[in-house]
Short mmCIF file of C-alpha atoms in Angstrom, two decimals:
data_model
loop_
_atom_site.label_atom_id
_atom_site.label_comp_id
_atom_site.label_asym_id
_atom_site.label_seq_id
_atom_site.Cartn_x
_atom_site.Cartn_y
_atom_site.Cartn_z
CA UNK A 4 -3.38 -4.67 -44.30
CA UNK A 5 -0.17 -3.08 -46.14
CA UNK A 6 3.22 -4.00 -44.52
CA UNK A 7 3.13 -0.11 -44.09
CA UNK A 8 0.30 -0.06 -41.74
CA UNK A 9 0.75 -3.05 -40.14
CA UNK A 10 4.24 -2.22 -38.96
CA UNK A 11 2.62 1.53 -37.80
CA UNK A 12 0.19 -0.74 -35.89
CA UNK A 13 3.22 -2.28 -34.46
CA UNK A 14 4.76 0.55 -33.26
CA UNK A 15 1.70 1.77 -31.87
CA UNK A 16 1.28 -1.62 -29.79
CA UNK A 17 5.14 -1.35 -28.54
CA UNK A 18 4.18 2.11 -27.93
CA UNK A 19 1.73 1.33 -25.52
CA UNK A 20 3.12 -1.30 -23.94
CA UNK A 21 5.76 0.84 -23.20
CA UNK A 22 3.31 3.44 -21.23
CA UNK A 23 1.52 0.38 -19.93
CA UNK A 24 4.99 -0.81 -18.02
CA UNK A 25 6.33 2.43 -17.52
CA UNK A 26 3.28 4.15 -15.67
CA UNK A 27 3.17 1.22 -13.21
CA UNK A 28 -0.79 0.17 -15.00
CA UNK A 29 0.58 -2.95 -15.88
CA UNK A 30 1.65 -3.89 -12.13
CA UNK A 31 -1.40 -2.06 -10.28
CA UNK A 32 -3.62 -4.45 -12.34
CA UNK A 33 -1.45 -7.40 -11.94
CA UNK A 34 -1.52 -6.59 -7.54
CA UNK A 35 -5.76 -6.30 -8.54
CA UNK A 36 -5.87 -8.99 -10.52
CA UNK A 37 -3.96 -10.97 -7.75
CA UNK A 38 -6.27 -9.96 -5.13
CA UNK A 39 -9.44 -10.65 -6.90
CA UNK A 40 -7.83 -14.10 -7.92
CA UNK A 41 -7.31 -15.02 -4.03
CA UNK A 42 -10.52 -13.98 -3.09
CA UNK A 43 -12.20 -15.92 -4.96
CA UNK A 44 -10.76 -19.18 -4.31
CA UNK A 45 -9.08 -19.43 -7.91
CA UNK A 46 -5.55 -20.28 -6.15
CA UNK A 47 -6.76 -22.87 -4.21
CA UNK A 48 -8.27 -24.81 -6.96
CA UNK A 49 -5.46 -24.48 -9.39
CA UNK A 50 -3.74 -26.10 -6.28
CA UNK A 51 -5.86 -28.89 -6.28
CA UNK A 52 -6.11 -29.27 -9.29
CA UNK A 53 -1.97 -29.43 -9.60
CA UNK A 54 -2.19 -32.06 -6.49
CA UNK A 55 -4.15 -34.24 -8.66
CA UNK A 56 -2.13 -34.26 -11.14
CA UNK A 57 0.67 -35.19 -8.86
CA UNK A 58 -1.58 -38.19 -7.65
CA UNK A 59 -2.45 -39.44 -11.02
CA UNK A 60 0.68 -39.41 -12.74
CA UNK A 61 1.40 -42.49 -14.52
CA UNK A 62 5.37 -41.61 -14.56
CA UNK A 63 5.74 -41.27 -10.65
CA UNK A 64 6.31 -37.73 -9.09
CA UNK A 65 9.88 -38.50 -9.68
CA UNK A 66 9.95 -37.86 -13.41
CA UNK A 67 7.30 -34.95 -13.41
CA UNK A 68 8.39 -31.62 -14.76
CA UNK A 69 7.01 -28.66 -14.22
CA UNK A 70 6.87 -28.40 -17.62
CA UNK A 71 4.39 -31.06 -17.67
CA UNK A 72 2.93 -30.00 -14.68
CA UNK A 73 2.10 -26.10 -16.51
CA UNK A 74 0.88 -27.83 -19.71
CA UNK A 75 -1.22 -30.01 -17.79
CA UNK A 76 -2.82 -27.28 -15.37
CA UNK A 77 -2.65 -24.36 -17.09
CA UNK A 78 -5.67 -24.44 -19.39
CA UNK A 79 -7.80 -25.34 -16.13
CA UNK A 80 -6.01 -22.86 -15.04
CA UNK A 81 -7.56 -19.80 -17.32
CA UNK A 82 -10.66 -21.80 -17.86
CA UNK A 83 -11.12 -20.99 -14.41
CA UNK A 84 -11.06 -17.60 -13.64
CA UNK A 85 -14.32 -16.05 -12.83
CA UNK A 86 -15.96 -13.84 -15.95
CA UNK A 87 -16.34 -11.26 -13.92
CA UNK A 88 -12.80 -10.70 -13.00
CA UNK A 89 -11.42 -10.76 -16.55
CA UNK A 90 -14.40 -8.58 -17.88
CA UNK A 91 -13.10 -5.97 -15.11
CA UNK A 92 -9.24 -6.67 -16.12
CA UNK A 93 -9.92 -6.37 -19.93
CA UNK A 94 -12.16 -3.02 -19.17
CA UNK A 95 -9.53 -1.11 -16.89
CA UNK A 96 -6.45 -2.48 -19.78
CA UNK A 97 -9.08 -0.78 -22.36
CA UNK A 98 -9.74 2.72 -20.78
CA UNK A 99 -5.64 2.34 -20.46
CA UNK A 100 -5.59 2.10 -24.51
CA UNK A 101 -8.14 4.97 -24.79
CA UNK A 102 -6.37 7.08 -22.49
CA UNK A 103 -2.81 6.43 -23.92
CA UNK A 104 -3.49 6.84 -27.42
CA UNK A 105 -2.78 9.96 -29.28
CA UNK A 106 -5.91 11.96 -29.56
CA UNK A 107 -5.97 11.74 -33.11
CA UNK A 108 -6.55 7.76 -32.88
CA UNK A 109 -9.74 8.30 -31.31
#
């Protein structure tokens, strides 16, 4: 890809982030995505899962971080939502694209 193109491609992206944000899309999915999260139980396991980290820490509570405590939960964390939900989320950010792009892009 020629620096040409590639910085068009990044002015496209910033472009449609920019809609993304500014149409409210990114928040509506965010509230979905929330919703589907909680109904499927995916907060209450990563909140397990961050008690037992608590419990297990070799360093004491005391000297735990939260920076340790996100790079310790927060692969479980994505591991573990539910295929279905972020096939849904990556389809409804995708028809976004389609529908936000220029008509001469597609």
């Amino acid at each position: 890809m020629s620096s040409s193109s590639s910085s068009e491609a990044m002015g496209i992206r910033e472009e449609l982030l920019k809609k993304f944000i500014e149409s409210g899309e990114r928040e509506r999915l965010q509230e979905i995505l929330r919703s589907k999260l909680y109904a499927s139980g995916w907060q209450d396991r990563v909140k397990d899962r961050c008690q037992r980290v608590v419990h297990e820490s070799t360093e004491g509570i005391e000297k735990l971080t939260v920076d340790d405590m996100a790079e310790e939960v927060t692969p479980f964390a994505r591991s573990a939502v539910p295929e279905d939900i972020k096939a849904e989320i990556l389809e409804d950010i995708r028809a976004f694209i389609f529908r936000a792009l220029p008509e001469t892009e597609h």
